[in-house]
Amino acid sequence: MEHCTGLPQTTTKSVATKPVVTKRQPTKAEYAASIVVPHMEALAPSRSVKIGSIDIAIDHNCQVQLPYYAPRDLEFWEAQYKEYRRRKTGEQDDEVVEEPAAPQTPVKAKPVSWAALLRPSPAAAAAAANKKANEIVSSQAAAADGRKFTTLEDVLENWQVEFSAPAVQPRGLVNSGNMCFMNVVLQALLYCEPFCSMLRHIKKSVVFSFNSNTPLLEALIRFVHEFRADRTPLEQLETGLESPFVPEDVYEALQKKNVFQTLRGQQEDAQEFMSYLVDGIHEEMVSVLQAHRARTVPATSTEDSAENGAGWLEVGPNNRAVNMRDVHSEAVRTPITQIFGGALQSTLTVPGATSDGTPRRSNREPFQWLALDVSSDSVSTIGDALDELVAPETIEGYMTVQGQPATATKQMVLERVPPVLVLHLKRFVFCADEGVKKVHKFIEYPAELALAPAWLARSSGTARYRNARFRLTGVIYHHGSHASGGHYTCDIQRPGGEWLQFDDVDIESLESVDAVLKEKSDRTAYILFYTICR
């Protein structure tokens, strides 16, 4: 008997079993079982021959004539299998169809967009798409209905203030080294309904890559995603709170900026940090919108803008009047300006000035929070501080454009009030003999704030604010006597009216708003959050 090198010394005649052919298509195993080897003389024990991924079973009673040559090229057998299928099914051109694999649990991939965090299953998405395909609505109606946008620019252009953010379960923030000033601001923004609603809306609607040119916005979205939606009051939670965590995403985003480079280990001012954080998000949004408009809207000549700009008088060097002209276009409208953005009307009045001197000029000064001077002995309430803000100020030694001395007055009043009115109590004042010192006295603030007519500009635009009321939703406190030290805590109202006290990782439930309003011996109110009543 001759032996063929490289092949097992076995003999076969044919496969003993018939091929099992499914109603649809035969598998590779079925095809292998159908192969008939030519009749041969020698006997061989029971073996199997593996060609590529195909196993051929050989009966021990079969006879095979050796030498026997079988091609070992896998492509050859794939082509044979494909031809066999074509003959069996009558298909002229098809591809190899593998047997269906057993279902496996999908591996959760790293999200590539905010939408991926909450994207529904393909079946649910297809059903929703079919339903929406039958709807014809305007773009405004689509935005109101929560229709998905595709770009961040679309959301920023179309977003409107919402108060629909779900209540989240409280969670402490770890103080990794004098970081209490950041923790209180993040907790206050988390429970600011319009702000949180805006972040969640972007997360659900926008498709864009991580690590883009909006690091602060992305960091805040990831921060909000760390909190679980839950309306259960703190004292009724049966499973307890989730473990406190360090807001590393916010730290990393801040390190990319030029401010707060030495973030950990150095005490900072909570108001300064909040101003930088919110302004930074606003600037990122402005950058996105301006880049989008530059691609879609023709540029406007700077000279034309200057020609059409409105001018006003301002006090310049040596108390001389300076005729100012606004060469900048109107501030870009973003969700941040919609939530926190208000405007003061500053009016300069010069009695007895000539017509050329224009005796009365006004200009608009935008703000995102009102800084209230509380150092005066006459200020003991928030109402007193607002009265001081809008009181006329006499400018001594004022000189007109014509160079004539005049007694001028300047007054500021509220022209536009935002849905979230943030009041910054200026606790730290500079004294020539003592340097910077803290104003420790108690300033009374109400649970509900009504705007007095004297605080508002006399224009039709302020009529809607005359009956508006704002409810207290958050207080940030400063502990200690120095601006560069001390500690920060906050009292925050959850949706539903429950008040909580946050001290880094410690969270306590307060009995009522009365505990927030009363005077404290160890801390003083520093920042107040008032949200318009709906």
Coordinates of C-alpha atoms in Angstrom, one line a residue, residues 87-344:
R87 CA -27.4 24.2 -7.2
K88 CA -29.6 23.3 -4.2
T89 CA -31.4 26.7 -3.9
G90 CA -31.4 27.8 -7.5
E91 CA -29.7 31.1 -6.6
Q92 CA -27.5 32.4 -9.3
D93 CA -25.3 34.6 -7.1
D94 CA -25.2 34.7 -3.4
E95 CA -22.8 35.0 -0.5
V96 CA -21.9 32.5 2.2
V97 CA -24.5 32.6 5.0
E98 CA -23.1 31.5 8.3
E99 CA -25.2 29.7 10.9
P100 CA -26.9 32.1 13.3
A101 CA -24.7 32.5 16.4
A102 CA -26.1 32.2 19.9
P103 CA -27.3 35.6 21.2
Q104 CA -24.6 37.4 23.3
T105 CA -24.9 40.3 25.7
P106 CA -23.7 43.4 23.8
V107 CA -20.7 45.1 25.2
K108 CA -21.4 48.7 26.2
A109 CA -19.2 50.9 24.1
K110 CA -17.8 54.3 25.2
P111 CA -20.4 57.0 24.3
V112 CA -19.4 59.2 21.3
S113 CA -22.1 61.8 21.9
W114 CA -24.5 63.1 24.5
A115 CA -27.4 61.5 22.6
A116 CA -25.7 58.1 22.9
L117 CA -26.2 58.3 26.7
L118 CA -29.9 58.2 26.4
R119 CA -30.5 56.8 22.9
P120 CA -33.5 54.4 22.7
S121 CA -33.2 50.9 21.3
P122 CA -33.2 50.6 17.5
A123 CA -36.7 49.2 17.5
A124 CA -38.1 52.0 19.6
A125 CA -36.2 54.6 17.5
A126 CA -37.6 53.1 14.3
A127 CA -41.2 53.2 15.7
A128 CA -40.7 56.8 16.8
A129 CA -39.3 57.7 13.4
N130 CA -42.3 56.2 11.6
K131 CA -44.6 58.1 13.9
K132 CA -42.8 61.4 13.3
A133 CA -42.7 60.8 9.6
N134 CA -46.5 61.3 9.5
E135 CA -46.3 64.6 11.4
I136 CA -46.0 68.0 9.8
V137 CA -45.0 70.7 12.2
S138 CA -43.2 73.9 12.1
S139 CA -39.7 74.3 13.5
Q140 CA -41.0 76.1 16.6
A141 CA -43.5 73.4 17.3
A142 CA -40.8 70.8 16.8
A143 CA -38.6 72.5 19.4
A144 CA -41.5 72.7 21.8
D145 CA -42.3 69.0 21.3
G146 CA -38.7 68.1 22.1
R147 CA -37.8 66.9 18.6
K148 CA -34.1 65.9 18.3
F149 CA -31.7 68.4 16.8
T150 CA -28.6 67.3 15.1
T151 CA -26.1 70.0 16.0
L152 CA -25.2 72.1 19.0
E153 CA -25.9 75.3 16.9
D154 CA -29.5 74.2 16.3
V155 CA -30.1 73.8 20.1
L156 CA -28.5 77.1 21.0
E157 CA -30.5 78.9 18.3
N158 CA -33.8 77.4 19.2
W159 CA -33.7 76.6 22.9
Q160 CA -36.3 78.3 25.2
V161 CA -36.3 78.5 28.9
E162 CA -37.8 75.4 30.5
F163 CA -38.6 74.4 34.1
S164 CA -39.0 70.7 33.4
A165 CA -35.7 69.3 34.8
P166 CA -36.4 66.1 36.8
A167 CA -35.7 66.1 40.5
V168 CA -32.4 64.3 41.2
Q169 CA -31.3 62.4 44.3
P170 CA -29.0 64.4 46.5
R171 CA -25.3 63.4 46.4
G172 CA -22.4 64.8 48.2
L173 CA -19.2 66.2 46.6
V174 CA -15.8 65.4 48.0
N175 CA -13.7 68.4 49.1
S176 CA -10.3 67.4 47.7
G177 CA -8.5 70.4 49.2
N178 CA -10.2 73.8 49.8
M179 CA -12.7 73.1 47.1
C180 CA -15.9 74.0 49.0
F181 CA -16.3 77.1 47.0
M182 CA -16.7 75.0 43.8
N183 CA -18.9 72.4 45.5
V184 CA -21.5 74.9 46.6
V185 CA -21.7 76.5 43.2
L186 CA -22.1 73.1 41.4
Q187 CA -24.9 72.1 43.8
A188 CA -26.7 75.4 43.3
L189 CA -26.5 75.1 39.5
L190 CA -27.6 71.4 39.6
Y191 CA -30.8 72.4 41.4
C192 CA -31.4 75.5 39.2
E193 CA -34.2 74.1 37.1
P194 CA -33.7 76.1 33.9
F195 CA -29.9 75.5 33.9
C196 CA -30.2 71.8 34.6
S197 CA -33.0 71.5 32.0
M198 CA -30.8 73.1 29.4
L199 CA -27.9 70.7 30.1
R200 CA -30.2 67.7 29.9
H201 CA -31.7 69.0 26.7
I202 CA -28.3 69.3 25.0
K203 CA -27.3 65.8 26.3
K204 CA -30.4 64.3 24.7
S205 CA -30.4 66.2 21.4
V206 CA -26.8 67.0 20.3
V207 CA -24.5 64.7 18.4
F208 CA -20.9 65.8 18.7
S209 CA -17.6 64.3 19.8
F210 CA -16.1 64.5 23.3
N211 CA -13.1 66.8 23.9
S212 CA -14.4 69.4 21.5
N213 CA -14.0 73.2 21.8
T214 CA -16.7 73.4 24.6
P215 CA -14.9 71.8 27.5
L216 CA -16.8 73.6 30.3
L217 CA -20.2 72.8 28.8
E218 CA -19.3 69.2 28.3
A219 CA -17.9 68.9 31.8
L220 CA -21.2 70.3 33.3
I221 CA -23.2 67.8 31.2
R222 CA -21.1 64.9 32.5
F223 CA -21.5 66.3 36.0
V224 CA -25.3 66.3 35.8
H225 CA -25.2 62.8 34.4
E226 CA -23.7 61.6 37.7
F227 CA -27.0 62.2 39.5
R228 CA -29.9 59.8 39.4
A229 CA -33.4 61.1 38.9
D230 CA -35.4 60.6 42.1
R231 CA -38.1 62.8 43.7
T232 CA -38.1 60.8 47.0
P233 CA -37.6 63.1 50.0
L234 CA -34.2 62.6 51.7
E235 CA -35.7 61.2 55.0
Q236 CA -37.8 58.7 53.1
L237 CA -35.0 57.1 51.1
E238 CA -34.7 53.5 52.1
T239 CA -31.5 52.6 50.3
G240 CA -29.5 55.6 51.3
L241 CA -27.7 58.1 49.1
E242 CA -25.1 57.3 46.5
S243 CA -21.5 57.7 47.5
P244 CA -20.0 61.2 47.3
F245 CA -17.7 61.7 44.3
V246 CA -15.1 64.2 43.1
P247 CA -16.2 66.2 40.1
E248 CA -13.0 65.4 38.1
D249 CA -14.5 66.4 34.8
V250 CA -15.0 69.9 36.0
Y251 CA -11.5 70.0 37.4
E252 CA -10.0 68.9 34.1
A253 CA -12.0 71.4 32.1
L254 CA -11.0 74.2 34.3
Q255 CA -7.3 73.3 34.0
K256 CA -7.6 73.9 30.2
K257 CA -8.4 77.5 30.9
N258 CA -6.1 80.4 31.9
V259 CA -8.0 81.0 35.2
F260 CA -8.0 78.9 38.4
Q261 CA -4.8 77.0 37.3
T262 CA -3.9 76.3 40.9
L263 CA -7.4 75.0 41.6
R264 CA -6.8 72.4 44.4
G265 CA -5.4 73.5 47.7
Q266 CA -6.1 77.2 47.3
Q267 CA -9.2 78.9 48.7
E268 CA -11.1 80.9 46.1
D269 CA -14.2 83.1 46.2
A270 CA -17.5 81.3 45.4
Q271 CA -19.0 84.3 43.5
E272 CA -15.8 84.8 41.4
F273 CA -15.8 81.1 40.6
M274 CA -19.5 81.1 39.6
S275 CA -19.0 84.1 37.5
Y276 CA -16.1 82.5 35.7
L277 CA -17.8 79.2 35.2
V278 CA -21.1 80.6 33.9
D279 CA -19.4 83.3 31.8
G280 CA -17.1 80.6 30.4
I281 CA -20.0 78.4 29.2
H282 CA -21.6 81.5 27.7
E283 CA -18.4 82.3 25.8
E284 CA -18.2 78.8 24.5
M285 CA -21.8 79.0 23.2
V286 CA -21.1 82.4 21.6
S287 CA -18.0 81.0 19.9
V288 CA -20.1 78.1 18.5
L289 CA -22.9 80.4 17.3
Q290 CA -20.5 83.0 15.7
A291 CA -18.6 80.3 13.9
H292 CA -21.9 78.9 12.6
R293 CA -23.2 82.4 11.5
A294 CA -19.9 83.2 9.8
R295 CA -20.4 80.1 7.6
T296 CA -24.1 80.9 6.9
V297 CA -24.5 84.7 7.1
P298 CA -22.5 87.3 5.2
A299 CA -20.3 89.5 7.4
T300 CA -21.5 93.0 8.2
S301 CA -19.1 95.9 7.8
T302 CA -17.7 97.2 11.1
E303 CA -18.0 100.7 9.8
D304 CA -21.7 100.3 9.0
S305 CA -22.2 98.9 12.5
A306 CA -20.5 101.9 14.0
E307 CA -22.5 104.3 11.9
N308 CA -25.8 102.8 13.0
G309 CA -24.8 102.3 16.7
A310 CA -26.5 104.3 19.4
G311 CA -24.3 106.7 21.4
W312 CA -24.5 108.0 25.0
L313 CA -22.6 110.2 27.4
E314 CA -20.3 108.7 30.0
V315 CA -18.1 110.2 32.7
G316 CA -14.6 110.2 31.5
P317 CA -11.3 111.5 32.9
N318 CA -11.4 114.6 35.1
N319 CA -15.2 114.2 35.4
R320 CA -15.7 115.4 31.8
A321 CA -18.6 114.1 29.7
V322 CA -17.5 111.8 26.8
N323 CA -19.9 111.1 24.0
M324 CA -19.7 107.3 23.6
R325 CA -20.8 105.2 20.7
D326 CA -21.5 101.5 20.8
V327 CA -19.6 99.9 17.9
H328 CA -20.5 96.4 19.0
S329 CA -23.5 94.6 17.8
E330 CA -26.1 93.4 20.3
A331 CA -24.8 90.7 22.7
V332 CA -25.2 87.2 21.3
R333 CA -28.3 85.5 22.8
T334 CA -27.5 82.1 24.4
P335 CA -29.3 79.8 26.8
I336 CA -27.1 81.4 29.6
T337 CA -28.4 84.9 28.8
Q338 CA -31.9 83.5 28.7
I339 CA -31.6 82.0 32.2
F340 CA -29.4 84.5 34.0
G341 CA -29.2 87.6 31.7
G342 CA -30.8 90.8 32.7
A343 CA -30.2 94.5 31.9
L344 CA -29.8 97.7 33.8

